[in-house]
Each structure stands twice: as C-alpha cells, then as structure tokens.
Amino acid sequence: MLAPPRPLALLAEVTYRCPLHCPYCSNPLQQTAAPELTTEEWQRVLGEAAALGVLQVGFSGGEPLARKDLPALIAAAREAGMYTNLLTSGIGLDESRLSELRAAGLDSIQLSLQSDEPDLADAIAGATVHTRKLEVARLIHASGTALSLNVVLHRANIDRLPQIIALAESLGVERIELANTQYYGSAFRNRAHLLPTREQVEEARACADAARQRLAGTMDLFYVLPDFYETTPKPCLQGWGRRYLTVNPVGEVLPCPTASSIPGLAPDNARSHSLKWIWNSSESFTRFRGTEWMQEPCRSCPKRELDFGGCRCQAALLLGQPEATDPVCTLSPNRGIVDAILQGLPPHADTHPRWIPRGNPESVPPRTAHSSSVAQ
C-alpha cells in the first residue's frame, strides 16, 4: 500500500464558545461534557502537526479569542515553523490583544462579516456586532497584519454582493472569500430561509466574476457556489484524508470539520494517539482515502481522482450512506433528492427570515445525521 500523502494544513478549533448565533453555524448544538484541550496539549498537537509536514495552521472555533492562552498557541505554531492564521468574528480583539498576538507570531487574520448593512448583519449574527467588526477590520489593517474577509452568503444577503465587495475595498483587505452556505447542522435545518434562488446565485456569480477581473492585482476574490446548484461535486478538501486535518476543542482528530457527524465514524483523540498514527492508520482517516472504497458510478468514473466522490458528510446527511456518490452529482441515482430540495424553496428572498438560531435546540426538528464544527 502506498504511503498516505502529506497533510498541508491544520484547522485548530480551539473552542466552541462563540458570542454569535449565526443560523448557518455547524458547531454542535450541545456542547460536549469533555474539557477543552489544555495549553500543553495543544502545544504538543501543534508540534506533532509540524512534524507530519503541516505548513499552516488556522486557529478557529467557535471564537478562538475566547481562549486566554491563544498567544501561547500561536507562539507554539510559529516556533514549529508553521504559518499562522486567525479565523475570528473579531469580538474580543482590541489594540492590546492584537499586539500580543502579533508578538507571538500571528501572520494573518480572516475576519467574518455577515453583510455590509448594519441591521441585516446584526440580525444574521444574532448579536449587535457589525459596527465593532468594522472597527476591528480597520485596526487590523492599520497594524499591517494581512487581512482577509469571509462572508457566508445565503438568501438574506446574497443580493447585497456589490455593496459587500465595495465595503471590502474600503477596508483595504487583501482577500475576500464569498462562500455560499454549505448545508450542514443549523444551515440544513434553516435551508428554506437560507438557500438562495437560482437567479440569485447566477447574478451573484456574474457580479463576483466582474469584480474579480476589476480587482485583479489589488484584491483576491474567491466565490464558492452552493453545492446544491453544482452538477458535479467538489472534492472534499482535495480528497478525504489527503491534505487537511482538523482537531476540535476536545481533541478529536477529523479529516474534515464535519466528519464526526457521519454515523459509525468514531474519530480518534489526540489525547490517546499521536497525530502521525491517526493520519496514517486510523479508521476515520483511511476509510474514504483514495478510491478503493467507492461504489458505482464513482468506481468507474474518469473523474474519480478529481472529485473523490464528493462530500462524504453530504452523502451521509441526505442519504444515510456515507459511501454513496454525493447526491449533488448528476450521475448519482439520488440527484432527485437535491432537485426536490431546490424545487421546494420559496420563489423569492425573505425580507424577514425566520431562521432557527444556533444554540436553540428546543426549536430544532429531530436531528438529521449531521452536525459539527466550522468557523463563524
């Protein structure tokens, strides 16, 4: 058997604590009773990641600024030779804290924004935070720290894409990621109020393409289509267990941030095993690595080593079969499930969306087989 490829990036989800209540959050609704990894445990994990070949680490959550020891974790990553990026809502970041993080070795910051319009942005975040986020963006830019923005797009804000891009320009950001919501966790429960219409998606793509050409050499712009409007699936982080790994707050090591939602997939813990063993030998990383596990039509598809069958979590969520072809694919016998979801959407955008906020499980229908962790 060939040796597994080298991992390039680690997503360090250092806490699930978060001041926001975004309706597309895929963090667990119920916080686990297990304690978060300690400073010393995270320092060991970061050292092991670097020894495996990881080149960059993203400190995420929840809100990573909720960890008082964040400077020590950044310093450990920097000392191990990894590029460090902070994925944050910005809440809890001030000039003093930013100086401390920069002194520890922080290379860049990815700041989340919910919209350009204050009332809408605060409604999406479930907290009055937009004005503060803009102050933080200007503080980061003034400090000389590399700054990128992440805007999760959905039915409520996608029509404001021109204004969102203009705001990014005014803030002097180097990069903006316009990522349509991926429908796991709370987002799947809220899909009727979050999934944009096809017309919205097409207009947003045209807007993003025009802005990308206009801003070439000034600001990098990335636009990610929602999976459900694709005809072929995206490869799961360049293929399951090939380039990325996630360590969540309690030490579970995952091939992707939402992998713990797959029924029967029991992630190993960094408290019990080394990252090297987990990456090379654990069932959770080897189960869908490569192509041998594939069923038809993936097994004989000429694109099987390009998309690797698509998203295992999506197949588990929609079909209850993580080994099945991602139902987004038009070659999947189950593509009709995705089409039915799209056909059942309201025809127009909601001006007053009635979504279920994160952290309100009493209002949530019986759980599907999906929920895990992703940044704000």
mmCIF file of C-alpha atoms in Angstrom:
data_model
loop_
_atom_site.group_PDB
_atom_site.id
_atom_site.type_symbol
_atom_site.label_atom_id
_atom_site.label_comp_id
_atom_site.label_asym_id
_atom_site.label_seq_id
_atom_site.Cartn_x
_atom_site.Cartn_y
_atom_site.Cartn_z
ATOM 1 C CA MET A 1 0.000 0.000 0.000
ATOM 2 C CA LEU A 2 1.277 3.474 -0.884
ATOM 3 C CA ALA A 3 2.129 5.826 1.954
ATOM 4 C CA PRO A 4 -0.591 8.448 2.556
ATOM 5 C CA PRO A 5 0.053 11.927 1.187
ATOM 6 C CA ARG A 6 1.451 14.591 3.455
ATOM 7 C CA PRO A 7 -1.008 16.902 5.249
ATOM 8 C CA LEU A 8 -0.504 20.572 4.446
ATOM 9 C CA ALA A 9 -2.933 22.394 6.719
ATOM 10 C CA LEU A 10 -4.395 22.031 10.204
ATOM 11 C CA LEU A 11 -7.636 23.604 11.362
ATOM 12 C CA ALA A 12 -7.238 24.036 15.119
ATOM 13 C CA GLU A 13 -10.724 24.507 16.558
ATOM 14 C CA VAL A 14 -9.598 25.616 19.975
ATOM 15 C CA THR A 15 -13.060 26.244 21.460
ATOM 16 C CA TYR A 16 -16.743 26.018 20.609
ATOM 17 C CA ARG A 17 -17.527 29.121 22.680
ATOM 18 C CA CYS A 18 -18.824 31.939 20.470
ATOM 19 C CA PRO A 19 -20.611 35.276 21.019
ATOM 20 C CA LEU A 20 -22.582 34.940 17.782
ATOM 21 C CA HIS A 21 -25.660 32.878 16.901
ATOM 22 C CA CYS A 22 -25.456 32.582 13.121
ATOM 23 C CA PRO A 23 -28.231 30.478 11.551
ATOM 24 C CA TYR A 24 -25.760 28.591 9.322
ATOM 25 C CA CYS A 25 -23.406 27.507 12.103
ATOM 26 C CA SER A 26 -22.495 23.825 12.060
ATOM 27 C CA ASN A 27 -20.941 23.636 15.523
ATOM 28 C CA PRO A 28 -22.616 21.083 17.792
ATOM 29 C CA LEU A 29 -25.861 22.267 19.351
ATOM 30 C CA GLN A 30 -24.977 20.547 22.613
ATOM 31 C CA GLN A 31 -21.520 21.268 23.963
ATOM 32 C CA THR A 32 -19.697 18.095 24.841
ATOM 33 C CA ALA A 33 -19.035 17.427 28.514
ATOM 34 C CA ALA A 34 -15.369 16.691 27.799
ATOM 35 C CA PRO A 35 -12.983 19.526 28.726
ATOM 36 C CA GLU A 36 -11.148 21.502 26.064
ATOM 37 C CA LEU A 37 -7.551 20.610 25.321
ATOM 38 C CA THR A 38 -5.168 22.351 27.693
ATOM 39 C CA THR A 39 -2.432 24.740 26.602
ATOM 40 C CA GLU A 40 0.157 21.973 26.950
ATOM 41 C CA GLU A 41 -1.961 19.505 24.968
ATOM 42 C CA TRP A 42 -2.417 21.991 22.138
ATOM 43 C CA GLN A 43 1.305 22.751 22.126
ATOM 44 C CA ARG A 44 2.043 19.043 21.715
ATOM 45 C CA VAL A 45 -0.564 18.707 18.948
ATOM 46 C CA LEU A 46 0.924 21.658 17.069
ATOM 47 C CA GLY A 47 4.406 20.176 17.311
ATOM 48 C CA GLU A 48 3.160 16.835 16.017
ATOM 49 C CA ALA A 49 1.368 18.571 13.133
ATOM 50 C CA ALA A 50 4.547 20.327 12.069
ATOM 51 C CA ALA A 51 6.482 17.041 12.266
ATOM 52 C CA LEU A 52 3.896 15.475 9.922
ATOM 53 C CA GLY A 53 4.604 18.180 7.344
ATOM 54 C CA VAL A 54 1.807 20.674 8.046
ATOM 55 C CA LEU A 55 2.774 24.117 6.731
ATOM 56 C CA GLN A 56 -0.046 26.289 8.033
ATOM 57 C CA VAL A 57 -2.492 26.322 10.910
ATOM 58 C CA GLY A 58 -5.800 28.154 11.190
ATOM 59 C CA PHE A 59 -6.941 28.924 14.737
ATOM 60 C CA SER A 60 -10.712 28.737 14.684
ATOM 61 C CA GLY A 61 -13.753 27.865 16.751
ATOM 62 C CA GLY A 62 -16.316 28.972 17.864
ATOM 63 C CA GLU A 63 -14.435 32.132 18.642
ATOM 64 C CA PRO A 64 -10.728 31.425 19.235
ATOM 65 C CA LEU A 65 -10.266 34.753 21.051
ATOM 66 C CA ALA A 66 -12.242 33.203 23.919
ATOM 67 C CA ARG A 67 -9.057 31.248 24.738
ATOM 68 C CA LYS A 68 -6.829 33.363 27.003
ATOM 69 C CA ASP A 69 -3.857 31.185 26.048
ATOM 70 C CA LEU A 70 -4.211 31.932 22.321
ATOM 71 C CA PRO A 71 -0.873 33.817 22.196
ATOM 72 C CA ALA A 72 0.902 30.759 23.619
ATOM 73 C CA LEU A 73 -0.715 28.523 20.997
ATOM 74 C CA ILE A 74 0.241 30.881 18.176
ATOM 75 C CA ALA A 75 3.798 31.033 19.529
ATOM 76 C CA ALA A 76 3.985 27.222 19.589
ATOM 77 C CA ALA A 77 2.850 27.024 15.968
ATOM 78 C CA ARG A 78 5.274 29.723 14.909
ATOM 79 C CA GLU A 79 8.174 28.074 16.726
ATOM 80 C CA ALA A 80 7.324 24.836 14.916
ATOM 81 C CA GLY A 81 7.699 26.667 11.605
ATOM 82 C CA MET A 82 4.050 26.925 10.569
ATOM 83 C CA TYR A 83 2.248 29.898 9.020
ATOM 84 C CA THR A 84 -0.446 31.106 11.438
ATOM 85 C CA ASN A 85 -3.899 32.433 10.578
ATOM 86 C CA LEU A 86 -6.639 33.537 12.973
ATOM 87 C CA LEU A 87 -10.239 32.902 11.852
ATOM 88 C CA THR A 88 -12.338 35.202 14.003
ATOM 89 C CA SER A 89 -15.509 37.216 14.420
ATOM 90 C CA GLY A 90 -13.269 39.970 15.792
ATOM 91 C CA ILE A 91 -15.260 40.198 19.002
ATOM 92 C CA GLY A 92 -12.712 40.390 21.808
ATOM 93 C CA LEU A 93 -9.935 41.863 19.658
ATOM 94 C CA ASP A 94 -8.539 45.260 20.622
ATOM 95 C CA GLU A 95 -5.230 47.022 20.054
ATOM 96 C CA SER A 96 -3.560 45.437 23.076
ATOM 97 C CA ARG A 97 -4.701 41.919 22.218
ATOM 98 C CA LEU A 98 -3.706 42.347 18.600
ATOM 99 C CA SER A 99 -0.208 43.494 19.605
ATOM 100 C CA GLU A 100 0.103 40.446 21.851
ATOM 101 C CA LEU A 101 -0.932 38.078 19.067
ATOM 102 C CA ARG A 102 1.399 39.711 16.561
ATOM 103 C CA ALA A 103 4.295 39.477 19.014
ATOM 104 C CA ALA A 104 3.529 35.764 19.423
ATOM 105 C CA GLY A 105 3.925 35.259 15.667
ATOM 106 C CA LEU A 106 0.476 35.706 14.127
ATOM 107 C CA ASP A 107 0.809 36.080 10.347
ATOM 108 C CA SER A 108 -2.718 36.850 9.158
ATOM 109 C CA ILE A 109 -6.330 37.294 10.206
ATOM 110 C CA GLN A 110 -9.524 36.199 8.472
ATOM 111 C CA LEU A 111 -12.407 38.276 9.770
ATOM 112 C CA SER A 112 -16.014 37.177 9.312
ATOM 113 C CA LEU A 113 -18.677 39.649 8.177
ATOM 114 C CA GLN A 114 -22.352 38.862 7.825
ATOM 115 C CA SER A 115 -23.278 41.725 5.445
ATOM 116 C CA ASP A 116 -22.494 45.343 4.664
ATOM 117 C CA GLU A 117 -25.780 46.685 6.045
ATOM 118 C CA PRO A 118 -25.666 47.006 9.859
ATOM 119 C CA ASP A 119 -29.205 45.909 10.757
ATOM 120 C CA LEU A 120 -29.093 42.900 8.452
ATOM 121 C CA ALA A 121 -25.591 41.938 9.588
ATOM 122 C CA ASP A 122 -26.608 42.052 13.243
ATOM 123 C CA ALA A 123 -29.780 40.071 12.550
ATOM 124 C CA ILE A 124 -27.753 37.327 10.884
ATOM 125 C CA ALA A 125 -25.146 37.300 13.664
ATOM 126 C CA GLY A 126 -27.821 37.223 16.355
ATOM 127 C CA ALA A 127 -25.913 39.980 18.180
ATOM 128 C CA THR A 128 -25.213 43.687 17.795
ATOM 129 C CA VAL A 129 -21.667 43.381 16.492
ATOM 130 C CA HIS A 130 -21.384 44.849 12.971
ATOM 131 C CA THR A 131 -20.047 48.263 13.956
ATOM 132 C CA ARG A 132 -17.472 46.647 16.199
ATOM 133 C CA LYS A 133 -16.404 44.305 13.397
ATOM 134 C CA LEU A 134 -15.703 47.279 11.120
ATOM 135 C CA GLU A 135 -13.643 48.923 13.870
ATOM 136 C CA VAL A 136 -11.652 45.700 14.238
ATOM 137 C CA ALA A 137 -11.101 45.467 10.473
ATOM 138 C CA ARG A 138 -9.650 48.979 10.429
ATOM 139 C CA LEU A 139 -7.491 48.196 13.459
ATOM 140 C CA ILE A 140 -6.087 45.082 11.772
ATOM 141 C CA HIS A 141 -5.392 46.941 8.547
ATOM 142 C CA ALA A 142 -3.661 49.800 10.377
ATOM 143 C CA SER A 143 -1.416 47.322 12.208
ATOM 144 C CA GLY A 144 -0.042 45.968 8.927
ATOM 145 C CA THR A 145 -1.387 42.468 9.578
ATOM 146 C CA ALA A 146 -2.528 40.624 6.459
ATOM 147 C CA LEU A 147 -6.329 40.839 6.455
ATOM 148 C CA SER A 148 -8.924 38.806 4.584
ATOM 149 C CA LEU A 149 -12.699 38.775 4.904
ATOM 150 C CA ASN A 150 -15.001 35.785 4.905
ATOM 151 C CA VAL A 151 -18.658 36.397 4.058
ATOM 152 C CA VAL A 152 -21.008 33.431 4.195
ATOM 153 C CA LEU A 153 -23.606 34.037 1.502
ATOM 154 C CA HIS A 154 -27.251 32.968 1.621
ATOM 155 C CA ARG A 155 -30.710 34.090 0.596
ATOM 156 C CA ALA A 156 -30.766 37.027 3.027
ATOM 157 C CA ASN A 157 -27.527 38.735 1.985
ATOM 158 C CA ILE A 158 -26.502 37.472 -1.471
ATOM 159 C CA ASP A 159 -28.312 40.324 -3.278
ATOM 160 C CA ARG A 160 -26.029 42.778 -1.487
ATOM 161 C CA LEU A 161 -22.886 41.351 -3.039
ATOM 162 C CA PRO A 162 -21.918 44.597 -4.861
ATOM 163 C CA GLN A 163 -22.138 46.536 -1.602
ATOM 164 C CA ILE A 164 -20.243 43.832 0.312
ATOM 165 C CA ILE A 165 -17.401 43.917 -2.216
ATOM 166 C CA ALA A 166 -17.333 47.727 -2.070
ATOM 167 C CA LEU A 167 -17.075 47.547 1.719
ATOM 168 C CA ALA A 168 -14.153 45.135 1.442
ATOM 169 C CA GLU A 169 -12.406 47.564 -0.905
ATOM 170 C CA SER A 170 -12.912 50.435 1.529
ATOM 171 C CA LEU A 171 -11.376 48.372 4.343
ATOM 172 C CA GLY A 172 -8.248 47.658 2.311
ATOM 173 C CA VAL A 173 -8.453 43.886 2.620
ATOM 174 C CA GLU A 174 -6.100 41.707 0.598
ATOM 175 C CA ARG A 175 -8.535 38.851 0.045
ATOM 176 C CA ILE A 176 -12.260 38.212 0.286
ATOM 177 C CA GLU A 177 -13.896 34.799 0.301
ATOM 178 C CA LEU A 178 -17.546 34.828 -0.718
ATOM 179 C CA ALA A 179 -18.577 31.351 0.306
ATOM 180 C CA ASN A 180 -22.140 30.254 -0.166
ATOM 181 C CA THR A 181 -23.501 28.425 2.849
ATOM 182 C CA GLN A 182 -22.820 24.697 2.943
ATOM 183 C CA TYR A 183 -25.891 22.923 4.243
ATOM 184 C CA TYR A 184 -24.955 21.020 7.389
ATOM 185 C CA GLY A 185 -26.003 21.471 11.014
ATOM 186 C CA SER A 186 -28.179 24.518 11.632
ATOM 187 C CA ALA A 187 -27.884 25.551 7.983
ATOM 188 C CA PHE A 188 -29.622 22.366 6.842
ATOM 189 C CA ARG A 189 -32.465 22.949 9.281
ATOM 190 C CA ASN A 190 -32.736 26.548 8.045
ATOM 191 C CA ARG A 191 -32.317 25.706 4.362
ATOM 192 C CA ALA A 192 -35.707 27.069 3.258
ATOM 193 C CA HIS A 193 -34.677 30.516 4.523
ATOM 194 C CA LEU A 194 -31.001 30.312 3.583
ATOM 195 C CA LEU A 195 -30.756 28.622 0.176
ATOM 196 C CA PRO A 196 -30.766 31.334 -2.492
ATOM 197 C CA THR A 197 -32.786 31.037 -5.650
ATOM 198 C CA ARG A 198 -31.071 30.012 -8.874
ATOM 199 C CA GLU A 199 -31.480 33.571 -10.170
ATOM 200 C CA GLN A 200 -29.746 34.959 -7.081
ATOM 201 C CA VAL A 201 -26.859 32.507 -7.490
ATOM 202 C CA GLU A 202 -26.381 33.356 -11.176
ATOM 203 C CA GLU A 203 -26.484 37.106 -10.567
ATOM 204 C CA ALA A 204 -24.022 36.786 -7.684
ATOM 205 C CA ARG A 205 -21.637 34.716 -9.788
ATOM 206 C CA ALA A 206 -21.697 37.321 -12.575
ATOM 207 C CA CYS A 207 -21.087 40.080 -10.025
ATOM 208 C CA ALA A 208 -18.175 38.164 -8.473
ATOM 209 C CA ASP A 209 -16.625 37.411 -11.883
ATOM 210 C CA ALA A 210 -16.756 41.074 -12.885
ATOM 211 C CA ALA A 211 -15.298 42.208 -9.563
ATOM 212 C CA ARG A 212 -12.514 39.593 -9.762
ATOM 213 C CA GLN A 213 -11.405 40.965 -13.122
ATOM 214 C CA ARG A 214 -11.671 44.582 -11.992
ATOM 215 C CA LEU A 215 -9.720 43.982 -8.773
ATOM 216 C CA ALA A 216 -7.021 41.722 -10.231
ATOM 217 C CA GLY A 217 -3.692 42.669 -8.662
ATOM 218 C CA THR A 218 -5.430 44.641 -5.897
ATOM 219 C CA MET A 219 -7.611 42.179 -4.008
ATOM 220 C CA ASP A 220 -8.023 38.433 -4.454
ATOM 221 C CA LEU A 221 -11.687 37.432 -4.668
ATOM 222 C CA PHE A 222 -12.998 33.883 -4.321
ATOM 223 C CA TYR A 223 -16.608 32.943 -4.943
ATOM 224 C CA VAL A 224 -17.796 29.481 -3.918
ATOM 225 C CA LEU A 225 -21.042 28.154 -5.379
ATOM 226 C CA PRO A 226 -23.536 26.379 -3.114
ATOM 227 C CA ASP A 227 -23.160 22.629 -3.643
ATOM 228 C CA PHE A 228 -26.823 22.107 -4.443
ATOM 229 C CA TYR A 229 -26.534 24.227 -7.611
ATOM 230 C CA GLU A 230 -23.499 22.319 -8.875
ATOM 231 C CA THR A 231 -23.749 19.455 -11.376
ATOM 232 C CA THR A 232 -20.551 17.748 -10.242
ATOM 233 C CA PRO A 233 -19.410 17.510 -6.628
ATOM 234 C CA LYS A 234 -16.459 19.325 -5.113
ATOM 235 C CA PRO A 235 -13.623 17.162 -3.790
ATOM 236 C CA CYS A 236 -13.754 17.032 -0.007
ATOM 237 C CA LEU A 237 -10.784 19.255 0.918
ATOM 238 C CA GLN A 238 -8.849 17.896 -2.097
ATOM 239 C CA GLY A 239 -9.888 14.382 -1.108
ATOM 240 C CA TRP A 240 -10.619 12.676 2.197
ATOM 241 C CA GLY A 241 -7.540 12.496 4.418
ATOM 242 C CA ARG A 242 -5.188 13.763 1.706
ATOM 243 C CA ARG A 243 -4.170 17.324 2.620
ATOM 244 C CA TYR A 244 -6.135 18.600 5.620
ATOM 245 C CA LEU A 245 -6.899 17.634 9.178
ATOM 246 C CA THR A 246 -8.987 19.202 11.914
ATOM 247 C CA VAL A 247 -8.523 18.942 15.665
ATOM 248 C CA ASN A 248 -11.602 20.022 17.581
ATOM 249 C CA PRO A 249 -11.713 21.561 21.087
ATOM 250 C CA VAL A 250 -11.846 18.222 22.900
ATOM 251 C CA GLY A 251 -9.053 16.646 20.867
ATOM 252 C CA GLU A 252 -10.953 14.652 18.232
ATOM 253 C CA VAL A 253 -8.923 14.474 15.031
ATOM 254 C CA LEU A 254 -11.019 14.648 11.856
ATOM 255 C CA PRO A 255 -10.451 14.529 8.089
ATOM 256 C CA CYS A 256 -12.850 17.480 7.719
ATOM 257 C CA PRO A 257 -14.618 19.744 10.250
ATOM 258 C CA THR A 258 -17.971 17.941 9.943
ATOM 259 C CA ALA A 259 -16.759 14.342 9.740
ATOM 260 C CA SER A 260 -17.818 13.466 13.294
ATOM 261 C CA SER A 261 -21.440 13.659 12.111
ATOM 262 C CA ILE A 262 -21.068 10.547 9.945
ATOM 263 C CA PRO A 263 -22.804 7.610 11.656
ATOM 264 C CA GLY A 264 -20.370 4.924 12.695
ATOM 265 C CA LEU A 265 -17.281 7.052 12.155
ATOM 266 C CA ALA A 266 -15.571 7.262 15.536
ATOM 267 C CA PRO A 267 -12.756 9.824 15.443
ATOM 268 C CA ASP A 268 -9.620 9.072 17.432
ATOM 269 C CA ASN A 269 -8.449 11.580 20.006
ATOM 270 C CA ALA A 270 -5.133 13.405 20.191
ATOM 271 C CA ARG A 271 -5.150 12.715 23.920
ATOM 272 C CA SER A 272 -4.860 8.992 23.205
ATOM 273 C CA HIS A 273 -2.908 8.754 19.953
ATOM 274 C CA SER A 274 -0.272 10.714 18.081
ATOM 275 C CA LEU A 275 -1.324 12.729 15.043
ATOM 276 C CA LYS A 276 1.069 10.608 12.992
ATOM 277 C CA TRP A 277 -0.734 7.378 13.888
ATOM 278 C CA ILE A 278 -4.156 8.935 13.380
ATOM 279 C CA TRP A 279 -3.206 10.364 9.980
ATOM 280 C CA ASN A 280 -1.528 7.188 8.741
ATOM 281 C CA SER A 281 -3.547 4.382 10.309
ATOM 282 C CA SER A 282 -6.823 5.368 11.981
ATOM 283 C CA GLU A 283 -10.095 4.073 10.559
ATOM 284 C CA SER A 284 -11.527 7.581 10.376
ATOM 285 C CA PHE A 285 -8.747 8.781 8.053
ATOM 286 C CA THR A 286 -8.304 5.650 5.952
ATOM 287 C CA ARG A 287 -11.955 4.732 5.444
ATOM 288 C CA PHE A 288 -12.568 7.077 2.473
ATOM 289 C CA ARG A 289 -8.993 7.864 1.471
ATOM 290 C CA GLY A 290 -8.226 7.147 -2.176
ATOM 291 C CA THR A 291 -10.712 5.366 -4.451
ATOM 292 C CA GLU A 292 -10.890 1.709 -3.364
ATOM 293 C CA TRP A 293 -13.926 2.307 -1.139
ATOM 294 C CA MET A 294 -16.045 3.735 -3.966
ATOM 295 C CA GLN A 295 -19.301 2.327 -5.272
ATOM 296 C CA GLU A 296 -20.700 2.853 -8.770
ATOM 297 C CA PRO A 297 -20.985 5.218 -10.543
ATOM 298 C CA CYS A 298 -17.888 6.669 -8.837
ATOM 299 C CA ARG A 299 -15.799 3.498 -9.115
ATOM 300 C CA SER A 300 -15.696 3.591 -12.927
ATOM 301 C CA CYS A 301 -15.931 7.384 -13.331
ATOM 302 C CA PRO A 302 -12.928 9.003 -15.085
ATOM 303 C CA LYS A 303 -13.202 11.932 -12.643
ATOM 304 C CA ARG A 304 -12.943 9.788 -9.526
ATOM 305 C CA GLU A 305 -9.467 11.123 -8.687
ATOM 306 C CA LEU A 306 -10.577 14.703 -9.281
ATOM 307 C CA ASP A 307 -13.667 14.900 -7.067
ATOM 308 C CA PHE A 308 -13.070 11.720 -4.984
ATOM 309 C CA GLY A 309 -16.794 11.034 -4.938
ATOM 310 C CA GLY A 310 -17.657 14.404 -3.453
ATOM 311 C CA CYS A 311 -18.663 15.094 0.137
ATOM 312 C CA ARG A 312 -18.994 12.088 2.469
ATOM 313 C CA CYS A 313 -20.846 14.193 5.029
ATOM 314 C CA GLN A 314 -23.402 15.285 2.428
ATOM 315 C CA ALA A 315 -23.979 11.702 1.344
ATOM 316 C CA ALA A 316 -24.462 10.706 4.980
ATOM 317 C CA LEU A 317 -26.811 13.621 5.666
ATOM 318 C CA LEU A 318 -29.059 13.262 2.631
ATOM 319 C CA LEU A 319 -28.889 9.506 2.063
ATOM 320 C CA GLY A 320 -27.734 7.970 5.342
ATOM 321 C CA GLN A 321 -24.997 6.323 3.242
ATOM 322 C CA PRO A 322 -21.574 7.975 3.581
ATOM 323 C CA GLU A 323 -20.074 5.637 0.983
ATOM 324 C CA ALA A 324 -22.605 6.657 -1.704
ATOM 325 C CA THR A 325 -21.932 9.089 -4.532
ATOM 326 C CA ASP A 326 -22.511 12.663 -3.403
ATOM 327 C CA PRO A 327 -26.151 13.279 -4.471
ATOM 328 C CA VAL A 328 -25.145 16.656 -5.906
ATOM 329 C CA CYS A 329 -23.620 14.770 -8.854
ATOM 330 C CA THR A 330 -25.922 14.468 -11.848
ATOM 331 C CA LEU A 331 -24.630 10.904 -12.318
ATOM 332 C CA SER A 332 -25.891 9.941 -8.876
ATOM 333 C CA PRO A 333 -29.104 7.903 -8.851
ATOM 334 C CA ASN A 334 -30.123 10.100 -5.903
ATOM 335 C CA ARG A 335 -29.759 13.508 -7.566
ATOM 336 C CA GLY A 336 -33.549 13.831 -7.343
ATOM 337 C CA ILE A 337 -33.251 14.448 -3.588
ATOM 338 C CA VAL A 338 -31.272 17.625 -4.243
ATOM 339 C CA ASP A 339 -33.616 18.718 -7.027
ATOM 340 C CA ALA A 340 -36.606 18.253 -4.718
ATOM 341 C CA ILE A 341 -34.982 20.493 -2.110
ATOM 342 C CA LEU A 342 -34.415 23.213 -4.715
ATOM 343 C CA GLN A 343 -37.920 22.901 -6.128
ATOM 344 C CA GLY A 344 -39.386 23.259 -2.648
ATOM 345 C CA LEU A 345 -37.756 26.622 -1.998
ATOM 346 C CA PRO A 346 -39.820 29.807 -1.756
ATOM 347 C CA PRO A 347 -39.576 31.634 -5.108
ATOM 348 C CA HIS A 348 -38.398 34.935 -3.642
ATOM 349 C CA ALA A 349 -35.981 36.088 -0.965
ATOM 350 C CA ASP A 350 -37.397 36.560 2.522
ATOM 351 C CA THR A 351 -37.222 40.142 3.754
ATOM 352 C CA HIS A 352 -37.715 38.902 7.330
ATOM 353 C CA PRO A 353 -36.196 35.396 7.502
ATOM 354 C CA ARG A 354 -37.473 33.190 10.335
ATOM 355 C CA TRP A 355 -34.462 31.008 10.931
ATOM 356 C CA ILE A 356 -33.619 28.939 13.958
ATOM 357 C CA PRO A 357 -30.575 30.477 15.667
ATOM 358 C CA ARG A 358 -27.648 28.365 16.771
ATOM 359 C CA GLY A 359 -27.935 27.198 20.340
ATOM 360 C CA ASN A 360 -31.748 26.910 20.397
ATOM 361 C CA PRO A 361 -32.206 23.133 20.235
ATOM 362 C CA GLU A 362 -35.718 23.260 21.674
ATOM 363 C CA SER A 363 -36.873 24.799 18.378
ATOM 364 C CA VAL A 364 -34.980 22.408 16.145
ATOM 365 C CA PRO A 365 -36.726 19.468 14.450
ATOM 366 C CA PRO A 366 -35.413 15.968 15.161
ATOM 367 C CA ARG A 367 -31.754 15.885 14.238
ATOM 368 C CA THR A 368 -30.503 14.589 10.943
ATOM 369 C CA ALA A 369 -27.217 12.738 10.968
ATOM 370 C CA HIS A 370 -25.155 15.901 10.691
ATOM 371 C CA SER A 371 -23.588 18.492 12.956
ATOM 372 C CA SER A 372 -20.057 19.504 13.724
ATOM 373 C CA SER A 373 -17.733 22.440 13.767
ATOM 374 C CA VAL A 374 -16.889 25.240 11.429
ATOM 375 C CA ALA A 375 -15.700 28.757 11.952
ATOM 376 C CA GLN A 376 -18.030 31.688 12.377
#
